mmCIF file of C-alpha atoms and ligand atoms in Angstrom:
data_model
loop_
_atom_site.group_PDB
_atom_site.id
_atom_site.type_symbol
_atom_site.label_atom_id
_atom_site.label_comp_id
_atom_site.label_asym_id
_atom_site.label_seq_id
_atom_site.Cartn_x
_atom_site.Cartn_y
_atom_site.Cartn_z
ATOM 1 C CA MET A 1 -136.971 70.593 -142.703
ATOM 2 C CA LYS A 2 -135.422 73.963 -141.847
ATOM 3 C CA ASP A 3 -134.704 76.227 -144.819
ATOM 4 C CA THR A 4 -130.928 76.184 -144.352
ATOM 5 C CA VAL A 5 -130.839 72.377 -144.096
ATOM 6 C CA PHE A 6 -133.151 72.077 -147.107
ATOM 7 C CA ILE A 7 -130.965 74.375 -149.240
ATOM 8 C CA GLU A 8 -127.852 72.389 -148.346
ATOM 9 C CA SER A 9 -129.465 69.036 -149.098
ATOM 10 C CA PHE A 10 -130.936 70.297 -152.404
ATOM 11 C CA GLU A 11 -127.568 71.591 -153.593
ATOM 12 C CA GLU A 12 -125.825 68.436 -152.398
ATOM 13 C CA ARG A 13 -128.242 66.324 -154.445
ATOM 14 C CA VAL A 14 -127.486 68.374 -157.570
ATOM 15 C CA LYS A 15 -123.740 68.130 -156.926
ATOM 16 C CA ASN A 16 -124.007 64.351 -156.459
ATOM 17 C CA THR A 17 -125.993 64.004 -159.693
ATOM 18 C CA ILE A 18 -123.349 65.963 -161.623
ATOM 19 C CA GLU A 19 -120.532 63.870 -160.162
ATOM 20 C CA LYS A 20 -122.181 60.436 -160.243
ATOM 21 C CA TYR A 21 -123.316 60.737 -163.874
ATOM 22 C CA ARG A 22 -120.268 62.772 -164.929
ATOM 23 C CA LEU A 23 -122.455 65.482 -166.383
ATOM 24 C CA ILE A 24 -119.571 67.944 -166.636
ATOM 25 C CA GLU A 25 -115.908 67.057 -167.065
ATOM 26 C CA ALA A 26 -113.007 69.320 -166.104
ATOM 27 C CA GLY A 27 -112.508 72.197 -168.530
ATOM 28 C CA GLU A 28 -115.805 71.771 -170.364
ATOM 29 C CA ARG A 29 -117.784 74.845 -171.407
ATOM 30 C CA VAL A 30 -121.374 74.695 -170.234
ATOM 31 C CA ALA A 31 -124.363 76.702 -171.394
ATOM 32 C CA VAL A 32 -127.553 76.660 -169.351
ATOM 33 C CA ALA A 33 -130.665 76.772 -171.505
ATOM 34 C CA CYS A 34 -132.720 79.330 -169.613
ATOM 35 C CA SER A 35 -136.382 80.180 -169.888
ATOM 36 C CA GLY A 36 -136.430 82.702 -167.073
ATOM 37 C CA GLY A 37 -138.382 80.192 -164.956
ATOM 38 C CA LYS A 38 -137.496 78.704 -161.568
ATOM 39 C CA ASP A 39 -135.987 75.417 -162.794
ATOM 40 C CA SER A 40 -133.458 76.702 -165.303
ATOM 41 C CA THR A 41 -132.592 79.646 -163.039
ATOM 42 C CA ALA A 42 -131.926 77.200 -160.192
ATOM 43 C CA ALA A 43 -129.720 75.085 -162.493
ATOM 44 C CA LEU A 44 -127.806 78.201 -163.576
ATOM 45 C CA TYR A 45 -127.401 79.439 -160.007
ATOM 46 C CA ILE A 46 -126.150 76.102 -158.661
ATOM 47 C CA LEU A 47 -123.728 75.439 -161.541
ATOM 48 C CA ASP A 48 -122.308 78.915 -160.993
ATOM 49 C CA LYS A 49 -122.096 78.341 -157.234
ATOM 50 C CA LEU A 50 -120.316 75.006 -157.769
ATOM 51 C CA GLY A 51 -117.705 76.777 -159.908
ATOM 52 C CA TYR A 52 -118.594 75.447 -163.370
ATOM 53 C CA ASN A 53 -118.598 78.996 -164.765
ATOM 54 C CA PRO A 54 -121.664 78.530 -166.987
ATOM 55 C CA ASP A 55 -122.996 80.929 -169.606
ATOM 56 C CA ALA A 56 -126.749 81.434 -169.916
ATOM 57 C CA VAL A 57 -128.580 81.060 -173.215
ATOM 58 C CA ILE A 58 -132.161 82.163 -173.757
ATOM 59 C CA ILE A 59 -134.360 81.985 -176.829
ATOM 60 C CA ASP A 60 -136.816 84.870 -176.715
ATOM 61 C CA LEU A 61 -140.000 83.162 -177.895
ATOM 62 C CA GLU A 62 -141.741 86.523 -178.204
ATOM 63 C CA ILE A 63 -144.849 85.360 -176.356
ATOM 64 C CA GLY A 64 -145.958 88.896 -175.442
ATOM 65 C CA GLU A 65 -145.364 90.227 -171.932
ATOM 66 C CA TYR A 66 -144.561 86.746 -170.625
ATOM 67 C CA SER A 67 -141.380 86.466 -172.704
ATOM 68 C CA GLY A 68 -140.491 90.112 -172.092
ATOM 69 C CA LYS A 69 -140.660 89.671 -168.326
ATOM 70 C CA ASN A 70 -138.656 86.430 -168.405
ATOM 71 C CA LEU A 71 -135.921 88.051 -170.475
ATOM 72 C CA GLU A 72 -135.800 91.119 -168.246
ATOM 73 C CA ASN A 73 -135.613 88.943 -165.106
ATOM 74 C CA LEU A 74 -132.841 86.800 -166.520
ATOM 75 C CA ARG A 75 -130.840 89.814 -167.696
ATOM 76 C CA GLY A 76 -130.987 91.258 -164.183
ATOM 77 C CA PHE A 77 -130.083 87.944 -162.571
ATOM 78 C CA CYS A 78 -127.103 87.315 -164.876
ATOM 79 C CA ALA A 79 -125.850 90.899 -164.501
ATOM 80 C CA GLY A 80 -125.977 90.531 -160.717
ATOM 81 C CA LYS A 81 -124.027 87.259 -160.770
ATOM 82 C CA GLY A 82 -121.588 88.253 -163.523
ATOM 83 C CA ILE A 83 -122.843 85.453 -165.776
ATOM 84 C CA LYS A 84 -122.566 85.943 -169.535
ATOM 85 C CA LEU A 85 -125.969 85.856 -171.209
ATOM 86 C CA HIS A 86 -126.611 85.022 -174.866
ATOM 87 C CA ALA A 87 -130.114 85.969 -175.981
ATOM 88 C CA ILE A 88 -131.574 85.287 -179.387
ATOM 89 C CA SER A 89 -134.994 86.199 -180.674
ATOM 90 C CA ILE A 90 -136.938 83.402 -182.355
ATOM 91 C CA LYS A 91 -138.186 85.965 -184.871
ATOM 92 C CA ASP A 92 -134.636 86.933 -185.818
ATOM 93 C CA ALA A 93 -133.669 83.274 -186.066
ATOM 94 C CA VAL A 94 -136.600 81.864 -188.035
ATOM 95 C CA GLY A 95 -138.609 84.884 -189.137
ATOM 96 C CA HIS A 96 -141.702 84.302 -186.970
ATOM 97 C CA THR A 97 -142.798 84.475 -183.333
ATOM 98 C CA ILE A 98 -144.054 81.420 -181.430
ATOM 99 C CA PRO A 99 -147.637 82.814 -181.218
ATOM 100 C CA PHE A 100 -147.652 83.190 -185.025
ATOM 101 C CA ILE A 101 -146.293 79.676 -185.588
ATOM 102 C CA SER A 102 -148.593 78.160 -182.959
ATOM 103 C CA ALA A 103 -151.670 79.774 -184.473
ATOM 104 C CA ALA A 104 -150.714 78.489 -187.915
ATOM 105 C CA MET A 105 -150.052 74.985 -186.594
ATOM 106 C CA SER A 106 -153.297 74.890 -184.629
ATOM 107 C CA ARG A 107 -155.133 74.999 -187.973
ATOM 108 C CA GLU A 108 -153.445 71.655 -188.701
ATOM 109 C CA GLY A 109 -154.521 70.241 -185.347
ATOM 110 C CA PHE A 110 -151.249 70.691 -183.439
ATOM 111 C CA GLY A 111 -151.001 72.201 -179.960
ATOM 112 C CA PRO A 112 -148.709 75.223 -179.379
ATOM 113 C CA CYS A 113 -145.990 73.216 -177.653
ATOM 114 C CA HIS A 114 -145.475 70.984 -180.689
ATOM 115 C CA ALA A 115 -143.752 73.567 -182.912
ATOM 116 C CA CYS A 116 -142.215 75.423 -179.969
ATOM 117 C CA GLY A 117 -140.516 72.262 -178.682
ATOM 118 C CA ILE A 118 -139.105 71.345 -182.095
ATOM 119 C CA LEU A 119 -137.774 74.852 -182.785
ATOM 120 C CA LYS A 120 -136.287 75.404 -179.321
ATOM 121 C CA ARG A 121 -134.409 72.121 -179.464
ATOM 122 C CA TRP A 122 -133.172 72.801 -182.983
ATOM 123 C CA LEU A 123 -132.053 76.367 -182.308
ATOM 124 C CA LEU A 124 -130.457 75.531 -178.992
ATOM 125 C CA ASN A 125 -128.331 72.780 -180.504
ATOM 126 C CA LYS A 126 -127.302 75.027 -183.392
ATOM 127 C CA MET A 127 -126.393 77.944 -181.106
ATOM 128 C CA ALA A 128 -124.550 75.769 -178.602
ATOM 129 C CA ARG A 129 -122.464 74.106 -181.302
ATOM 130 C CA GLU A 130 -121.680 77.358 -183.100
ATOM 131 C CA MET A 131 -120.626 78.966 -179.813
ATOM 132 C CA GLY A 132 -118.407 76.025 -178.905
ATOM 133 C CA PHE A 133 -120.171 74.718 -175.811
ATOM 134 C CA ASP A 134 -119.475 71.137 -174.747
ATOM 135 C CA LYS A 135 -122.700 70.698 -172.781
ATOM 136 C CA VAL A 136 -126.118 72.291 -172.583
ATOM 137 C CA ALA A 137 -127.699 72.075 -169.136
ATOM 138 C CA THR A 138 -131.466 72.277 -168.863
ATOM 139 C CA GLY A 139 -133.800 72.799 -165.921
ATOM 140 C CA HIS A 140 -135.593 69.452 -166.362
ATOM 141 C CA ASN A 141 -136.617 68.136 -162.952
ATOM 142 C CA LEU A 142 -137.800 64.789 -161.586
ATOM 143 C CA ASP A 143 -141.441 65.515 -162.393
ATOM 144 C CA ASP A 144 -140.599 66.339 -166.026
ATOM 145 C CA GLU A 145 -138.678 63.092 -166.367
ATOM 146 C CA ALA A 146 -141.374 60.964 -164.714
ATOM 147 C CA GLN A 147 -143.935 62.526 -167.076
ATOM 148 C CA ASN A 148 -141.746 61.762 -170.105
ATOM 149 C CA ILE A 149 -141.281 58.145 -169.029
ATOM 150 C CA PHE A 150 -144.995 57.654 -168.304
ATOM 151 C CA MET A 151 -146.050 59.312 -171.574
ATOM 152 C CA ASN A 152 -143.681 57.157 -173.613
ATOM 153 C CA PHE A 153 -144.929 54.000 -171.937
ATOM 154 C CA VAL A 154 -148.623 54.691 -172.350
ATOM 155 C CA GLN A 155 -148.170 55.868 -175.946
ATOM 156 C CA GLY A 156 -146.121 52.803 -176.834
ATOM 157 C CA ASN A 157 -142.963 54.789 -177.551
ATOM 158 C CA LEU A 158 -140.465 52.819 -175.512
ATOM 159 C CA GLY A 159 -137.697 53.743 -177.966
ATOM 160 C CA PHE A 160 -138.065 57.423 -177.032
ATOM 161 C CA CYS A 161 -137.029 56.503 -173.478
ATOM 162 C CA ALA A 162 -133.541 55.800 -174.861
ATOM 163 C CA GLY A 163 -133.185 59.580 -175.304
ATOM 164 C CA LEU A 164 -134.019 60.316 -171.661
ATOM 165 C CA GLY A 165 -131.795 60.146 -168.567
ATOM 166 C CA PRO A 166 -129.511 62.647 -166.791
ATOM 167 C CA VAL A 167 -127.422 63.043 -169.956
ATOM 168 C CA SER A 168 -128.591 62.613 -173.520
ATOM 169 C CA GLY A 169 -127.382 63.316 -177.003
ATOM 170 C CA HIS A 170 -124.101 61.397 -176.844
ATOM 171 C CA ALA A 171 -125.645 58.364 -178.534
ATOM 172 C CA GLU A 172 -126.273 60.355 -181.714
ATOM 173 C CA GLY A 173 -122.780 60.189 -183.178
ATOM 174 C CA GLY A 174 -121.650 63.533 -181.757
ATOM 175 C CA MET A 175 -124.155 65.495 -183.836
ATOM 176 C CA PHE A 176 -125.966 66.843 -180.806
ATOM 177 C CA VAL A 177 -124.308 68.931 -178.126
ATOM 178 C CA GLU A 178 -124.869 66.763 -175.066
ATOM 179 C CA ARG A 179 -127.798 67.842 -172.933
ATOM 180 C CA ILE A 180 -127.492 67.420 -169.198
ATOM 181 C CA LYS A 181 -130.083 67.629 -166.428
ATOM 182 C CA PRO A 182 -128.507 68.625 -163.101
ATOM 183 C CA LEU A 183 -131.962 68.766 -161.417
ATOM 184 C CA TYR A 184 -132.799 65.241 -162.574
ATOM 185 C CA PHE A 185 -133.569 63.967 -159.063
ATOM 186 C CA CYS A 186 -135.155 67.182 -157.742
ATOM 187 C CA PRO A 187 -138.960 67.127 -157.550
ATOM 188 C CA GLU A 188 -140.781 70.159 -158.931
ATOM 189 C CA GLU A 189 -142.143 71.133 -155.520
ATOM 190 C CA GLU A 190 -138.650 71.162 -154.031
ATOM 191 C CA THR A 191 -137.290 73.263 -156.880
ATOM 192 C CA ARG A 192 -140.106 75.736 -156.271
ATOM 193 C CA ARG A 193 -139.283 75.874 -152.566
ATOM 194 C CA TYR A 194 -135.580 76.311 -153.323
ATOM 195 C CA SER A 195 -136.336 79.122 -155.766
ATOM 196 C CA GLN A 196 -138.627 80.891 -153.301
ATOM 197 C CA ILE A 197 -136.173 80.660 -150.397
ATOM 198 C CA ILE A 198 -133.266 82.014 -152.457
ATOM 199 C CA GLY A 199 -135.621 84.603 -153.951
ATOM 200 C CA PHE A 200 -134.951 84.174 -157.669
ATOM 201 C CA PRO A 201 -136.549 86.902 -159.793
ATOM 202 C CA VAL A 202 -138.747 84.529 -161.783
ATOM 203 C CA VAL A 203 -142.301 84.293 -163.083
ATOM 204 C CA TYR A 204 -144.113 81.351 -161.461
ATOM 205 C CA GLU A 205 -147.156 81.459 -163.733
ATOM 206 C CA PRO A 206 -147.105 78.970 -166.602
ATOM 207 C CA CYS A 207 -146.585 80.020 -170.204
ATOM 208 C CA PRO A 208 -149.885 81.505 -171.470
ATOM 209 C CA LEU A 209 -149.777 79.246 -174.532
ATOM 210 C CA SER A 210 -149.346 76.112 -172.441
ATOM 211 C CA ALA A 211 -152.068 73.750 -173.544
ATOM 212 C CA ASP A 212 -150.444 70.351 -173.675
ATOM 213 C CA THR A 213 -153.531 68.570 -172.435
ATOM 214 C CA PHE A 214 -152.053 65.064 -172.547
ATOM 215 C CA ARG A 215 -149.013 66.103 -170.476
ATOM 216 C CA THR A 216 -151.306 67.937 -168.067
ATOM 217 C CA PHE A 217 -153.410 64.792 -167.714
ATOM 218 C CA ILE A 218 -150.321 62.627 -167.133
ATOM 219 C CA LYS A 219 -149.016 65.148 -164.591
ATOM 220 C CA GLY A 220 -152.271 64.890 -162.630
ATOM 221 C CA GLU A 221 -152.183 61.084 -162.709
ATOM 222 C CA LEU A 222 -148.571 61.029 -161.526
ATOM 223 C CA ASP A 223 -149.296 63.467 -158.717
ATOM 224 C CA ASN A 224 -152.120 61.159 -157.545
ATOM 225 C CA LEU A 225 -149.776 58.190 -157.751
ATOM 226 C CA GLU A 226 -147.091 60.003 -155.786
ATOM 227 C CA ALA A 227 -149.624 60.986 -153.104
ATOM 228 C CA ALA A 228 -150.677 57.338 -152.733
ATOM 229 C CA MET A 229 -147.160 55.909 -153.105
ATOM 230 C CA PRO A 230 -144.509 58.446 -152.042
ATOM 231 C CA GLY A 231 -141.315 57.902 -154.015
ATOM 232 C CA ALA A 232 -143.102 56.652 -157.149
ATOM 233 C CA LYS A 233 -141.587 59.362 -159.390
ATOM 234 C CA ARG A 234 -138.095 58.749 -158.029
ATOM 235 C CA ASN A 235 -138.528 55.000 -158.581
ATOM 236 C CA MET A 236 -139.500 55.640 -162.188
ATOM 237 C CA ALA A 237 -136.390 57.762 -162.798
ATOM 238 C CA ASP A 238 -134.113 55.254 -161.004
ATOM 239 C CA ASN A 239 -135.520 52.378 -163.057
ATOM 240 C CA LEU A 240 -135.154 54.332 -166.293
ATOM 241 C CA VAL A 241 -131.497 55.044 -165.496
ATOM 242 C CA ALA A 242 -130.930 51.334 -164.761
ATOM 243 C CA MET A 243 -132.542 50.381 -168.091
ATOM 244 C CA LEU A 244 -130.766 53.007 -170.215
ATOM 245 C CA PRO A 245 -127.789 50.907 -171.394
ATOM 246 C CA SER A 246 -130.052 48.181 -172.766
ATOM 247 C CA LEU A 247 -132.562 50.687 -174.174
ATOM 248 C CA ARG A 248 -129.797 52.549 -175.995
ATOM 249 C CA GLY A 249 -128.305 49.317 -177.264
ATOM 250 C CA ARG A 250 -131.655 48.186 -178.562
ATOM 251 C CA TYR A 251 -132.799 51.406 -180.191
ATOM 252 C CA LYS A 252 -129.582 52.971 -181.462
ATOM 253 C CA GLN A 253 -129.990 51.421 -184.895
ATOM 254 C CA SER A 254 -133.472 52.758 -185.529
ATOM 255 C CA GLY A 255 -133.247 55.771 -187.818
ATOM 256 C CA LYS A 256 -129.576 56.672 -188.147
ATOM 257 C CA MET A 257 -128.703 60.363 -187.819
ATOM 258 C CA ARG A 258 -127.594 62.346 -190.840
ATOM 259 C CA LYS A 259 -127.285 66.038 -191.666
ATOM 260 C CA CYS A 260 -130.384 67.931 -192.738
ATOM 261 C CA ARG A 261 -130.095 68.877 -196.400
ATOM 262 C CA LYS A 262 -131.302 72.411 -195.667
ATOM 263 C CA CYS A 263 -129.691 73.455 -192.389
ATOM 264 C CA GLY A 264 -127.021 70.843 -191.665
ATOM 265 C CA GLU A 265 -128.447 70.039 -188.239
ATOM 266 C CA PRO A 266 -128.890 66.398 -187.172
ATOM 267 C CA SER A 267 -131.935 64.713 -188.641
ATOM 268 C CA ARG A 268 -133.382 61.233 -189.052
ATOM 269 C CA SER A 269 -134.707 62.124 -192.484
ATOM 270 C CA GLU A 270 -133.421 64.157 -195.431
ATOM 271 C CA VAL A 271 -134.946 67.369 -194.069
ATOM 272 C CA CYS A 272 -135.111 67.946 -190.304
ATOM 273 C CA ARG A 273 -138.385 68.562 -188.472
ATOM 274 C CA ALA A 274 -137.552 72.245 -187.914
ATOM 275 C CA CYS A 275 -136.884 72.888 -191.618
ATOM 276 C CA GLU A 276 -139.944 70.871 -192.543
ATOM 277 C CA LEU A 277 -141.984 73.046 -190.182
ATOM 278 C CA LEU A 278 -140.468 76.324 -191.337
ATOM 279 C CA GLY A 279 -140.839 75.337 -194.989
ATOM 280 C CA ARG A 280 -144.587 75.936 -194.608
ATOM 281 C CA TRP A 281 -144.009 79.706 -194.706
ATOM 282 C CA GLY A 282 -141.368 79.795 -197.441
HETATM 283 FE FE1 LIG B 301 -143.314 76.742 -175.728
HETATM 284 FE FE2 LIG B 301 -145.345 75.242 -174.824
HETATM 285 FE FE3 LIG B 301 -143.264 75.774 -173.238
HETATM 286 FE FE4 LIG B 301 -144.994 77.738 -173.889
HETATM 287 S S1 LIG B 301 -145.446 75.870 -172.673
HETATM 288 S S2 LIG B 301 -142.745 77.857 -173.881
HETATM 289 S S3 LIG B 301 -145.501 77.148 -175.991
HETATM 290 S S4 LIG B 301 -143.210 74.555 -175.135
HETATM 291 ZN ZN1 LIG B 302 -132.916 71.411 -191.119
#
């Protein structure tokens, strides 16, 4: 497919996803959770191009040069497009960098992404709510979603699938700022091609701490499946979307949300996972 035709069809797919699943309603304030990578930059670029007037939010994880370069790239990109950028350092927010936290958690047998995922989600929700955003858009693509679905199935966590889909968070009694995934039906390879054609200033190398071996294994298995059965990932996402109403109906009662006693963020137990994690260092 020619580059110009590809760009048009990619953007049309994102536009259709936003409209079909009503990801953004008129007048809503949207923040794009940026990492400085190709996916979230593409989401930011397209939402801006479609006139949704998004702000960008980035949590500086302070993973050495990798984070520094991502932040610098995003600053330049946002300045060039006139997009407001909100940057917060994880160290300022919680007192420690991700490498410090990851090293400490590895002594308890956890991979680096475990703590990072919990803290990013926690901080992003807190920031978005405090800044008055109605929606937080992420750069999650079709491959990410297919991996999540597959992982939940093989680990026996069907209930976690209720939190997936193009829009999530609304089933939690309004305690989460809704998270939306405009690139939900865009395969990773296509997002990479889109990013390279437009020429986004992004780092394509993975995070140096990335060591989620189970996700990496699942990714490889899914890529093999897709090669043998083209459309397999899309079928998984389509089927998940079709099953969401019944999944949410079935699992909404398990573990009601309440406010964390320490930080006031949503939690299924008295103290949220972020506070429980951070409590290790006083
Ligand atoms: Fe954090 Fe893991 Fe992502 Fe690196 S790969 S940014 S450690 S979640
Ligand atoms: Zn808490």
